[in-house]
């Protein structure tokens, strides 16, 4: 075996949830019933679920204990005060607004600050951030660093292109820009981290031009771990110190706490601008809830107050990042080309490269997704022309994906390395018969986010029909 030995999990298991592998005939039946759309398969019919790392974490004994301490008072709950204190301590901001998840924070923020026709700049927007910007009439612009797709394993491929940022500000003027956002880690480019150097540079540019600078910090602790491990000068600092330094550089944060909050639900906005805070809470009372619970139960806030601290534990984080790396090695050994370096929360396989006989119009990522389910009961997700292609719902233009990828996201503290080895064995069987895999065509699709609900058909071998 060439792959590195992975240290054992830094936890032991106190509560278990049985999972079951249906037999192959049943899996074949399920995928046909689901019209080859993995979103339509019941979770009970999945053996290992790598659809997302969002809201899927296993809580610790401390979090379960905290849950019982939930104060469910409508106003001024003790649980809110505990949550608020933890958030203020990590993110260094004065005002904390709880939300039920990340996209509700985005919705409130963009409803309040984006005027139609204004730009929102981001290292790379996550889908919901992009969607919420566009929904308010804003224009979402991505400014990834030039090395983002370089076939070399550079450490901070999540960085923002600061030259393009300066140029954009010069060309369009500050009045046309609603805000600048840094997504850490950058989910849409493979969970790649952003360096402190880049964060500080972007912060300085925003200060110079008086532009609001916010973080989309769903995976902040994983990003801090990469800074500590790979950026000179941070090896002796704690994750909490690095987080403090990172967040001192910004005006505020939006967080989906379903990732690095180690919780199954939750999110928040934290910021220093009192006027903006007032506007946000006014809107929040209309759509989310009273400002001291904001769509969450007291018990959820208790769980988050513990999870946000636990996630910064070095033993936890180094196991987490090593496990993702190990998973990447397992898949490579099975013959799958992956995006390198592996990021913080998922491994991305290049299905276009793996299945060169299936053209992008026939969705090689979807073919691989179906293969993982049929071969091993494993759920992964296509991130290629099925997700990003089709017609632009606004302009009607044909859209294409830059790469035909699939994402295998690892839920936090849920699967052991034996599960990953099982996935590796499945991947090797798929690789051995990959010439047999076929393309797909869409038989039904919706105008927005078609991948969630579309129906598909396998393309017979002799048929070269192409999708639009
Ligand atoms: N920002 C980032 C970077 C995200 O990855 C997500 C969600 C959100 C915002 C939205 O948060 O789901 O709590 O409303 N990402 C999930 C994923 C869905 O699978 O990557 P939410």
CSV table of C-alpha atoms and ligand atoms in Angstrom, one decimal:
chain,number,residue,atom,x,y,z
A,1,UNK,CA,0.0,0.0,0.0
A,2,UNK,CA,1.4,3.4,-1.0
A,3,UNK,CA,-1.0,5.7,0.8
A,4,UNK,CA,0.1,7.1,4.1
A,5,UNK,CA,-1.0,5.5,7.3
A,6,UNK,CA,-3.7,7.7,8.8
A,7,UNK,CA,-3.8,8.3,12.5
A,8,UNK,CA,-6.8,6.8,14.2
A,9,UNK,CA,-9.9,9.0,14.9
A,10,UNK,CA,-9.4,11.3,17.9
A,11,UNK,CA,-12.8,10.3,19.4
A,12,UNK,CA,-14.6,7.1,20.4
A,13,UNK,CA,-18.2,6.3,19.5
A,14,UNK,CA,-20.9,6.6,22.1
A,15,UNK,CA,-24.0,6.6,20.0
A,16,UNK,CA,-24.4,4.7,16.7
A,17,UNK,CA,-26.8,5.0,13.8
A,18,UNK,CA,-27.1,1.7,11.7
A,19,UNK,CA,-26.7,2.0,8.0
A,20,UNK,CA,-27.7,-0.7,5.5
A,21,UNK,CA,-26.4,-1.6,2.1
A,22,UNK,CA,-29.2,-2.7,-0.2
A,23,UNK,CA,-28.4,-5.5,-2.6
A,24,UNK,CA,-27.3,-4.6,-6.1
A,25,UNK,CA,-30.7,-5.5,-7.7
A,26,UNK,CA,-32.5,-3.2,-5.3
A,27,UNK,CA,-30.0,-0.4,-5.9
A,28,UNK,CA,-30.5,-0.7,-9.7
A,29,UNK,CA,-34.3,-0.6,-9.1
A,30,UNK,CA,-34.0,2.5,-6.9
A,31,UNK,CA,-31.9,4.5,-9.4
A,32,UNK,CA,-34.3,3.8,-12.2
A,33,UNK,CA,-37.3,4.8,-10.0
A,34,UNK,CA,-35.4,8.0,-9.2
A,35,UNK,CA,-34.9,8.7,-13.0
A,36,UNK,CA,-31.1,8.5,-12.3
A,37,UNK,CA,-31.3,11.6,-10.1
A,38,UNK,CA,-29.5,11.0,-6.8
A,39,UNK,CA,-31.4,13.7,-5.0
A,40,UNK,CA,-34.6,11.7,-5.5
A,41,UNK,CA,-33.3,8.6,-3.6
A,42,UNK,CA,-34.4,8.2,0.0
A,43,UNK,CA,-31.5,8.5,2.5
A,44,UNK,CA,-32.5,5.1,4.0
A,45,UNK,CA,-31.5,3.6,0.6
A,46,UNK,CA,-28.0,5.1,0.8
A,47,UNK,CA,-25.2,3.2,2.5
A,48,UNK,CA,-22.6,6.1,2.6
A,49,UNK,CA,-23.8,9.6,2.0
A,50,UNK,CA,-21.3,12.1,0.7
A,51,UNK,CA,-23.8,14.5,-0.8
A,52,UNK,CA,-22.8,17.3,1.6
A,53,UNK,CA,-20.8,18.2,4.7
A,54,UNK,CA,-23.6,20.7,5.6
A,55,UNK,CA,-25.8,19.9,8.6
A,56,UNK,CA,-24.5,16.3,8.6
A,57,UNK,CA,-22.0,16.5,11.5
A,58,UNK,CA,-22.1,14.2,14.5
A,59,UNK,CA,-22.5,16.2,17.7
A,60,UNK,CA,-20.2,15.5,20.7
A,61,UNK,CA,-21.3,14.4,24.1
A,62,UNK,CA,-20.8,18.0,25.3
A,63,UNK,CA,-23.1,19.3,22.5
A,64,UNK,CA,-25.8,16.8,23.4
A,65,UNK,CA,-25.5,17.8,27.1
A,66,UNK,CA,-25.7,21.5,26.1
A,67,UNK,CA,-28.9,20.8,24.1
A,68,UNK,CA,-30.7,20.0,27.3
A,69,UNK,CA,-29.8,23.4,28.7
A,70,UNK,CA,-31.7,25.2,25.9
A,71,UNK,CA,-33.7,28.2,27.2
A,72,UNK,CA,-36.7,28.5,24.8
A,73,UNK,CA,-37.8,32.0,26.0
A,74,UNK,CA,-39.0,34.2,23.2
A,75,UNK,CA,-36.9,37.2,24.2
A,76,UNK,CA,-33.6,37.5,25.9
A,77,UNK,CA,-33.0,33.7,26.3
A,78,UNK,CA,-30.0,32.6,28.3
A,79,UNK,CA,-29.0,30.4,25.3
A,80,UNK,CA,-28.8,33.5,23.1
A,81,UNK,CA,-26.5,35.2,25.6
A,82,UNK,CA,-24.2,32.2,25.6
A,83,UNK,CA,-24.1,31.9,21.8
A,84,UNK,CA,-23.6,35.7,21.5
A,85,UNK,CA,-20.6,35.6,23.8
A,86,UNK,CA,-18.9,32.8,22.0
A,87,UNK,CA,-19.5,34.4,18.6
A,88,UNK,CA,-18.2,37.8,19.8
A,89,UNK,CA,-15.1,36.1,21.2
A,90,UNK,CA,-14.2,34.3,18.0
A,91,UNK,CA,-15.3,36.7,15.3
A,92,UNK,CA,-14.4,40.0,17.2
A,93,UNK,CA,-17.6,41.7,16.3
A,94,UNK,CA,-20.1,43.7,18.5
A,95,UNK,CA,-23.4,42.6,17.1
A,96,UNK,CA,-24.7,39.1,16.6
A,97,UNK,CA,-27.8,38.1,14.6
A,98,UNK,CA,-28.7,34.4,14.7
A,99,UNK,CA,-30.3,33.0,11.5
A,100,UNK,CA,-31.6,29.5,10.8
A,101,UNK,CA,-28.9,28.9,8.1
A,102,UNK,CA,-26.4,30.5,5.8
A,103,UNK,CA,-28.7,31.5,3.0
A,104,UNK,CA,-31.2,33.3,5.3
A,105,UNK,CA,-28.2,35.4,6.5
A,106,UNK,CA,-27.4,36.1,2.8
A,107,UNK,CA,-31.0,36.9,2.0
A,108,UNK,CA,-31.2,39.5,4.8
A,109,UNK,CA,-27.8,41.0,4.1
A,110,UNK,CA,-28.3,41.4,0.3
A,111,UNK,CA,-31.9,42.6,0.7
A,112,UNK,CA,-30.5,45.3,2.9
A,113,UNK,CA,-27.3,46.4,1.2
A,114,UNK,CA,-27.5,45.5,-2.5
A,115,UNK,CA,-29.2,48.0,-4.9
A,116,UNK,CA,-30.3,46.7,-8.3
A,117,UNK,CA,-27.4,46.8,-10.8
A,118,UNK,CA,-24.7,46.9,-8.1
A,119,UNK,CA,-21.8,44.4,-8.0
A,120,UNK,CA,-20.9,42.0,-5.3
A,121,UNK,CA,-17.3,40.8,-5.6
A,122,UNK,CA,-16.2,37.5,-4.2
A,123,UNK,CA,-13.1,35.2,-4.5
A,124,UNK,CA,-15.7,32.8,-5.8
A,125,UNK,CA,-19.4,32.8,-4.9
A,126,UNK,CA,-21.1,29.7,-3.5
A,127,UNK,CA,-24.4,29.0,-5.4
A,128,UNK,CA,-26.7,30.4,-2.7
A,129,UNK,CA,-24.6,33.6,-2.3
A,130,UNK,CA,-24.7,34.1,-6.0
A,131,UNK,CA,-28.4,33.3,-6.2
A,132,UNK,CA,-29.3,35.7,-3.4
A,133,UNK,CA,-27.2,38.5,-4.9
A,134,UNK,CA,-29.0,38.0,-8.3
A,135,UNK,CA,-32.4,37.7,-6.6
A,136,UNK,CA,-31.9,41.3,-5.2
A,137,UNK,CA,-30.9,42.6,-8.7
A,138,UNK,CA,-27.2,42.5,-7.9
A,139,UNK,CA,-24.4,41.2,-10.2
A,140,UNK,CA,-22.2,38.5,-8.7
A,141,UNK,CA,-18.6,38.7,-9.9
A,142,UNK,CA,-15.9,36.1,-9.1
A,143,UNK,CA,-12.3,37.1,-8.8
A,144,UNK,CA,-10.4,33.8,-8.2
A,145,UNK,CA,-6.6,33.9,-8.2
A,146,UNK,CA,-5.0,33.0,-11.6
A,147,UNK,CA,-3.6,29.7,-10.2
A,148,UNK,CA,-7.0,28.3,-9.3
A,149,UNK,CA,-7.0,25.6,-12.0
A,150,UNK,CA,-3.2,25.2,-12.2
A,151,UNK,CA,-2.4,21.4,-12.3
A,152,UNK,CA,0.1,21.9,-9.4
A,153,UNK,CA,-0.7,21.5,-5.7
A,154,UNK,CA,-0.3,25.1,-4.5
A,155,UNK,CA,-1.3,25.8,-0.9
A,156,UNK,CA,-3.8,28.7,-1.2
A,157,UNK,CA,-5.7,28.3,-4.4
A,158,UNK,CA,-8.8,30.0,-2.7
A,159,UNK,CA,-7.1,33.4,-2.8
A,160,UNK,CA,-8.7,36.4,-4.5
A,161,UNK,CA,-7.0,38.0,-7.5
A,162,UNK,CA,-6.1,41.4,-5.9
A,163,UNK,CA,-4.9,42.9,-9.2
A,164,UNK,CA,-8.3,42.2,-10.8
A,165,UNK,CA,-10.0,43.6,-7.7
A,166,UNK,CA,-8.1,46.9,-7.9
A,167,UNK,CA,-8.8,47.0,-11.7
A,168,UNK,CA,-12.5,46.3,-11.2
A,169,UNK,CA,-12.8,49.1,-8.6
A,170,UNK,CA,-11.0,51.5,-10.9
A,171,UNK,CA,-13.1,50.7,-13.9
A,172,UNK,CA,-16.5,50.6,-12.2
A,173,UNK,CA,-16.1,53.0,-9.3
A,174,UNK,CA,-16.9,52.3,-5.7
A,175,UNK,CA,-20.6,53.4,-5.9
A,176,UNK,CA,-21.3,50.5,-8.2
A,177,UNK,CA,-20.0,47.9,-5.6
A,178,UNK,CA,-22.2,46.9,-2.7
A,179,UNK,CA,-19.6,44.8,-0.9
A,180,UNK,CA,-16.6,42.5,-1.2
A,181,UNK,CA,-16.8,39.0,0.2
A,182,UNK,CA,-14.2,36.5,1.0
A,183,UNK,CA,-15.4,32.8,1.1
A,184,UNK,CA,-13.3,30.7,3.4
A,185,UNK,CA,-12.6,28.0,2.5
A,186,UNK,CA,-13.7,28.5,-1.2
A,187,UNK,CA,-16.2,25.8,-1.6
A,188,UNK,CA,-16.9,26.3,-5.3
A,189,UNK,CA,-13.2,25.9,-6.2
A,190,UNK,CA,-12.7,22.7,-4.3
A,191,UNK,CA,-12.7,23.8,-0.6
A,192,UNK,CA,-9.3,25.6,-1.2
A,193,UNK,CA,-8.1,27.8,1.6
A,194,UNK,CA,-7.3,31.6,1.5
A,195,UNK,CA,-4.0,32.8,2.9
A,196,UNK,CA,-3.8,35.5,5.6
A,197,UNK,CA,-1.6,37.5,3.3
A,198,UNK,CA,-4.4,37.6,0.7
A,199,UNK,CA,-7.0,38.4,3.4
A,200,UNK,CA,-5.0,41.4,4.6
A,201,UNK,CA,-4.3,42.7,1.1
A,202,UNK,CA,-8.0,42.5,0.2
A,203,UNK,CA,-8.9,44.2,3.5
A,204,UNK,CA,-6.4,47.0,2.8
A,205,UNK,CA,-7.8,47.6,-0.7
A,206,UNK,CA,-11.4,47.7,0.7
A,207,UNK,CA,-10.3,50.1,3.5
A,208,UNK,CA,-8.6,52.4,0.9
A,209,UNK,CA,-11.8,52.5,-1.2
A,210,UNK,CA,-14.2,52.5,1.8
A,211,UNK,CA,-15.9,49.3,0.6
A,212,UNK,CA,-17.6,46.9,3.1
A,213,UNK,CA,-15.5,43.7,3.5
A,214,UNK,CA,-17.4,40.6,4.7
A,215,UNK,CA,-16.6,37.0,5.1
A,216,UNK,CA,-18.7,34.0,4.0
A,217,UNK,CA,-17.0,31.9,6.7
A,218,UNK,CA,-18.9,28.5,6.7
A,219,UNK,CA,-15.5,26.6,7.0
A,220,UNK,CA,-13.4,29.2,8.9
A,221,UNK,CA,-11.7,26.7,11.2
A,222,UNK,CA,-10.6,24.5,8.3
A,223,UNK,CA,-9.2,27.7,6.6
A,224,UNK,CA,-7.3,28.7,9.8
A,225,UNK,CA,-5.8,25.2,10.0
A,226,UNK,CA,-4.4,25.5,6.5
A,227,UNK,CA,-2.9,28.9,7.4
A,228,UNK,CA,-1.3,27.5,10.5
A,229,UNK,CA,0.1,24.5,8.6
A,230,UNK,CA,1.2,26.1,5.4
A,231,UNK,CA,1.7,29.9,5.8
A,232,UNK,CA,5.0,31.1,7.2
A,233,UNK,CA,4.7,32.6,10.7
A,234,UNK,CA,1.6,30.9,11.9
A,235,UNK,CA,2.8,27.4,13.1
A,236,UNK,CA,3.1,28.5,16.7
A,237,UNK,CA,-0.3,30.3,16.8
A,238,UNK,CA,-3.6,28.8,18.1
A,239,UNK,CA,-6.5,28.4,15.7
A,240,UNK,CA,-8.4,30.9,17.8
A,241,UNK,CA,-5.6,33.5,17.5
A,242,UNK,CA,-5.5,33.0,13.7
A,243,UNK,CA,-9.3,33.3,13.5
A,244,UNK,CA,-9.1,36.6,15.5
A,245,UNK,CA,-6.4,38.0,13.2
A,246,UNK,CA,-8.5,37.0,10.2
A,247,UNK,CA,-11.7,38.5,11.4
A,248,UNK,CA,-10.0,41.7,12.6
A,249,UNK,CA,-9.4,42.4,8.9
A,250,UNK,CA,-13.1,42.5,8.1
A,251,UNK,CA,-16.3,44.5,8.8
A,252,UNK,CA,-18.5,41.5,9.4
A,253,UNK,CA,-19.3,37.9,8.7
A,254,UNK,CA,-22.1,35.7,7.4
A,255,UNK,CA,-21.9,32.1,8.5
A,256,UNK,CA,-23.7,28.9,7.7
A,257,UNK,CA,-23.0,27.2,11.0
A,258,UNK,CA,-24.1,23.9,9.6
A,259,UNK,CA,-20.4,23.3,8.6
A,260,UNK,CA,-17.8,24.5,11.1
A,261,UNK,CA,-20.5,25.1,13.8
A,262,UNK,CA,-20.5,21.3,14.0
A,263,UNK,CA,-24.3,21.5,14.2
A,264,UNK,CA,-27.2,20.3,12.2
A,265,UNK,CA,-28.8,23.7,11.7
A,266,UNK,CA,-27.9,27.3,12.3
A,267,UNK,CA,-26.2,30.4,11.0
A,268,UNK,CA,-25.6,34.0,11.9
A,269,UNK,CA,-24.4,37.5,10.9
A,270,UNK,CA,-21.9,39.3,13.1
A,271,UNK,CA,-20.8,42.9,12.5
A,272,UNK,CA,-19.8,46.2,14.0
A,273,UNK,CA,-21.9,48.7,12.0
A,274,UNK,CA,-24.7,49.6,14.3
A,275,UNK,CA,-26.9,51.2,11.7
A,276,UNK,CA,-26.7,48.2,9.4
A,277,UNK,CA,-27.4,46.0,12.5
A,278,UNK,CA,-30.6,47.9,13.1
A,279,UNK,CA,-31.7,47.6,9.5
A,280,UNK,CA,-31.0,43.8,9.5
A,281,UNK,CA,-32.8,43.2,12.8
A,282,UNK,CA,-35.9,45.2,11.6
A,283,UNK,CA,-36.0,42.9,8.6
A,284,UNK,CA,-35.3,39.8,10.7
A,285,UNK,CA,-38.3,40.4,12.9
A,286,UNK,CA,-40.4,40.3,9.8
A,287,UNK,CA,-39.0,37.2,8.3
A,288,UNK,CA,-36.9,35.1,10.7
A,289,UNK,CA,-37.9,35.8,14.3
A,290,UNK,CA,-37.1,38.0,17.3
A,291,UNK,CA,-33.5,39.1,17.3
A,292,UNK,CA,-32.5,36.9,20.3
A,293,UNK,CA,-33.5,33.6,18.5
A,294,UNK,CA,-33.7,34.5,14.7
A,295,UNK,CA,-35.3,31.2,13.5
A,296,UNK,CA,-33.4,28.9,15.9
A,297,UNK,CA,-34.5,27.2,19.0
A,298,UNK,CA,-32.6,28.0,22.2
A,299,UNK,CA,-31.2,24.4,22.2
A,300,UNK,CA,-29.7,25.0,18.7
A,301,UNK,CA,-27.9,28.1,20.0
A,302,UNK,CA,-26.5,26.1,23.0
A,303,UNK,CA,-25.2,23.4,20.6
A,304,UNK,CA,-23.6,26.1,18.4
A,305,UNK,CA,-22.0,27.8,21.4
A,306,UNK,CA,-20.2,24.5,22.1
A,307,UNK,CA,-19.6,23.5,18.5
A,308,UNK,CA,-17.9,26.7,17.5
A,309,UNK,CA,-15.3,26.2,20.2
A,310,UNK,CA,-14.9,22.5,19.6
A,311,UNK,CA,-14.2,23.0,15.9
A,312,UNK,CA,-11.0,24.9,16.7
A,313,UNK,CA,-9.5,22.0,18.6
A,314,UNK,CA,-6.2,21.0,16.9
A,315,UNK,CA,-6.6,17.3,17.3
A,316,UNK,CA,-10.0,17.5,15.7
A,317,UNK,CA,-8.9,19.8,12.8
A,318,UNK,CA,-5.7,17.9,11.9
A,319,UNK,CA,-7.6,14.6,11.8
A,320,UNK,CA,-10.3,16.3,9.7
A,321,UNK,CA,-7.9,17.7,7.1
A,322,UNK,CA,-5.8,14.5,7.1
A,323,UNK,CA,-8.9,12.4,6.6
A,324,UNK,CA,-9.8,14.4,3.5
A,325,UNK,CA,-6.3,14.0,2.2
A,326,UNK,CA,-6.2,10.3,2.9
A,327,UNK,CA,-9.5,9.9,1.1
A,328,UNK,CA,-8.0,11.7,-1.9
A,329,UNK,CA,-5.0,9.2,-1.8
A,330,UNK,CA,-7.4,6.3,-1.6
A,331,UNK,CA,-9.3,7.5,-4.7
A,332,UNK,CA,-6.1,8.1,-6.6
A,333,UNK,CA,-4.9,4.6,-5.8
A,334,UNK,CA,-8.2,3.3,-7.3
A,335,UNK,CA,-7.4,5.1,-10.5
A,336,UNK,CA,-9.5,8.3,-10.2
A,337,UNK,CA,-8.0,11.7,-11.2
A,338,UNK,CA,-8.7,14.2,-8.3
A,339,UNK,CA,-8.4,17.9,-7.9
A,340,UNK,CA,-5.2,18.6,-6.0
A,341,UNK,CA,-4.4,19.6,-3.4
A,342,UNK,CA,-7.4,18.2,-1.6
A,343,UNK,CA,-9.2,21.0,0.3
A,344,UNK,CA,-10.9,21.1,3.7
A,345,UNK,CA,-14.2,19.3,3.3
A,346,UNK,CA,-14.4,17.2,0.1
A,347,UNK,CA,-12.5,15.4,-2.6
A,348,UNK,CA,-13.4,16.4,-6.2
A,349,UNK,CA,-12.9,13.8,-8.9
A,350,UNK,CA,-12.4,14.9,-12.5
A,351,UNK,CA,-15.1,12.8,-14.3
A,352,UNK,CA,-14.3,14.4,-17.6
A,353,UNK,CA,-10.8,13.2,-17.5
A,354,UNK,CA,-11.8,9.8,-16.0
A,355,UNK,CA,-14.5,9.1,-18.7
A,356,UNK,CA,-13.1,10.7,-21.9
A,357,UNK,CA,-15.5,8.6,-24.0
A,358,UNK,CA,-18.5,10.5,-22.5
A,359,UNK,CA,-18.7,14.1,-23.9
A,360,UNK,CA,-19.7,17.0,-21.5
A,361,UNK,CA,-23.2,17.2,-23.2
A,362,UNK,CA,-23.8,13.6,-21.9
A,363,UNK,CA,-22.7,14.4,-18.4
A,364,UNK,CA,-19.7,12.2,-17.4
A,365,UNK,CA,-20.1,13.4,-13.8
A,366,UNK,CA,-23.6,12.1,-13.7
A,367,UNK,CA,-22.5,8.8,-15.1
A,368,UNK,CA,-19.9,8.5,-12.4
A,369,UNK,CA,-22.5,9.5,-9.7
A,370,UNK,CA,-24.9,6.8,-10.9
A,371,UNK,CA,-22.0,4.3,-11.0
A,372,UNK,CA,-21.1,5.0,-7.3
A,373,UNK,CA,-24.6,4.4,-6.3
A,374,UNK,CA,-25.2,1.2,-8.3
A,375,UNK,CA,-21.8,-0.2,-7.5
A,376,UNK,CA,-21.6,0.7,-3.8
A,377,UNK,CA,-24.7,2.4,-2.5
A,378,UNK,CA,-22.6,5.6,-2.2
A,379,UNK,CA,-24.2,9.0,-2.8
A,380,UNK,CA,-22.0,11.7,-4.4
A,381,UNK,CA,-22.9,14.8,-6.4
A,382,UNK,CA,-22.2,16.0,-9.9
A,383,UNK,CA,-20.7,19.5,-10.2
A,384,UNK,CA,-20.4,19.9,-14.0
A,385,UNK,CA,-22.6,20.5,-16.9
A,386,UNK,CA,-25.7,19.1,-15.3
A,387,UNK,CA,-25.4,21.5,-12.3
A,388,UNK,CA,-24.0,24.5,-14.2
A,389,UNK,CA,-25.1,23.9,-17.8
A,390,UNK,CA,-28.4,24.4,-19.7
A,391,UNK,CA,-29.9,27.7,-20.5
A,392,UNK,CA,-29.3,30.8,-18.4
A,393,UNK,CA,-32.8,31.5,-16.8
A,394,UNK,CA,-32.4,35.3,-17.3
A,395,UNK,CA,-30.5,35.7,-20.6
A,396,UNK,CA,-31.5,32.4,-22.3
A,397,UNK,CA,-27.8,31.9,-23.2
A,398,UNK,CA,-26.3,28.3,-23.2
A,399,UNK,CA,-24.1,27.8,-20.2
A,400,UNK,CA,-21.3,25.4,-19.8
A,401,UNK,CA,-19.3,24.1,-16.8
A,402,UNK,CA,-15.6,24.8,-16.8
A,403,UNK,CA,-14.9,21.2,-15.7
A,404,UNK,CA,-16.9,18.0,-15.3
A,405,UNK,CA,-16.4,17.2,-11.6
A,406,UNK,CA,-18.1,15.2,-8.9
A,407,UNK,CA,-17.9,16.2,-5.2
A,408,UNK,CA,-17.5,13.7,-2.4
A,409,UNK,CA,-18.0,15.8,0.7
A,410,UNK,CA,-17.1,14.3,4.1
A,411,UNK,CA,-19.6,14.9,7.0
A,412,UNK,CA,-17.7,15.8,10.1
A,413,UNK,CA,-16.9,13.0,12.7
A,414,UNK,CA,-19.4,10.7,10.9
A,415,UNK,CA,-17.4,8.2,8.8
A,416,UNK,CA,-14.3,6.2,9.8
A,417,UNK,CA,-11.4,5.4,7.6
A,418,UNK,CA,-12.8,1.9,7.0
A,419,UNK,CA,-15.8,3.6,5.3
A,420,UNK,CA,-13.3,5.5,3.1
A,421,UNK,CA,-11.5,2.2,2.2
A,422,UNK,CA,-14.8,0.7,1.2
A,423,UNK,CA,-15.4,3.7,-1.1
A,424,UNK,CA,-11.9,3.1,-2.5
A,425,UNK,CA,-12.7,-0.5,-3.3
A,426,UNK,CA,-15.9,0.6,-5.0
A,427,UNK,CA,-13.9,3.2,-7.0
A,428,UNK,CA,-11.4,0.5,-8.1
A,429,UNK,CA,-14.2,-1.7,-9.4
A,430,UNK,CA,-15.8,1.2,-11.3
A,431,UNK,CA,-12.3,2.1,-12.8
A,432,UNK,CA,-11.8,-1.5,-13.9
A,433,UNK,CA,-15.0,-1.3,-16.0
A,434,UNK,CA,-15.2,2.4,-16.8
A,435,UNK,CA,-15.4,1.9,-20.6
A,436,UNK,CA,-18.9,0.3,-19.9
A,437,UNK,CA,-20.2,3.5,-18.4
A,438,UNK,CA,-22.6,5.5,-20.6
A,439,UNK,CA,-23.8,9.1,-20.9
A,440,UNK,CA,-27.2,10.5,-19.9
A,441,UNK,CA,-29.8,12.8,-21.4
A,442,UNK,CA,-32.3,14.9,-19.6
A,443,UNK,CA,-36.0,14.0,-20.1
A,444,UNK,CA,-37.4,16.7,-17.8
A,445,UNK,CA,-35.8,19.9,-16.3
A,446,UNK,CA,-36.9,23.0,-14.4
A,447,UNK,CA,-35.7,26.5,-15.4
A,448,UNK,CA,-33.8,27.1,-12.1
A,449,UNK,CA,-31.3,24.8,-10.4
A,450,UNK,CA,-32.3,21.9,-12.7
A,451,UNK,CA,-30.0,19.3,-11.1
A,452,UNK,CA,-32.2,19.0,-8.0
A,453,UNK,CA,-35.4,17.9,-9.8
A,454,UNK,CA,-34.5,16.8,-13.3
A,455,UNK,CA,-35.2,13.4,-14.7
A,456,UNK,CA,-32.7,11.5,-16.9
A,457,UNK,CA,-32.4,8.6,-19.2
A,458,UNK,CA,-29.3,6.5,-20.0
A,459,UNK,CA,-28.2,7.0,-23.6
A,460,UNK,CA,-28.0,3.6,-25.5
A,461,UNK,CA,-24.5,2.9,-26.8
A,462,UNK,CA,-25.3,3.3,-30.5
A,463,UNK,CA,-27.1,6.6,-29.9
A,464,UNK,CA,-25.0,9.8,-30.0
A,465,UNK,CA,-27.9,12.2,-29.4
A,466,UNK,CA,-26.7,15.4,-27.7
A,467,UNK,CA,-28.5,17.4,-24.9
A,468,UNK,CA,-29.2,21.1,-25.1
B,1,LIG,N1,-21.8,29.6,1.9
B,1,LIG,C1,-21.0,28.5,1.6
B,1,LIG,C2,-19.6,28.7,1.4
B,1,LIG,C3,-21.6,27.3,1.6
B,1,LIG,O1,-20.9,26.2,1.3
B,1,LIG,C4,-23.0,27.2,1.8
B,1,LIG,C5,-23.7,25.9,1.8
B,1,LIG,C6,-23.7,28.3,2.1
B,1,LIG,C7,-23.1,29.6,2.2
B,1,LIG,C8,-25.2,28.3,2.4
B,1,LIG,O2,-25.5,27.9,3.6
B,1,LIG,O3,-26.8,25.7,3.3
B,1,LIG,O4,-26.7,26.9,5.5
B,1,LIG,O5,-28.0,27.9,3.7
B,1,LIG,N2,-23.2,24.8,1.3
B,1,LIG,C9,-23.8,23.5,1.3
B,1,LIG,C10,-22.9,22.5,0.5
B,1,LIG,C11,-25.2,23.4,0.9
B,1,LIG,O6,-23.3,21.4,0.3
B,1,LIG,O7,-21.8,22.9,0.1
B,1,LIG,P1,-26.8,27.0,4.1
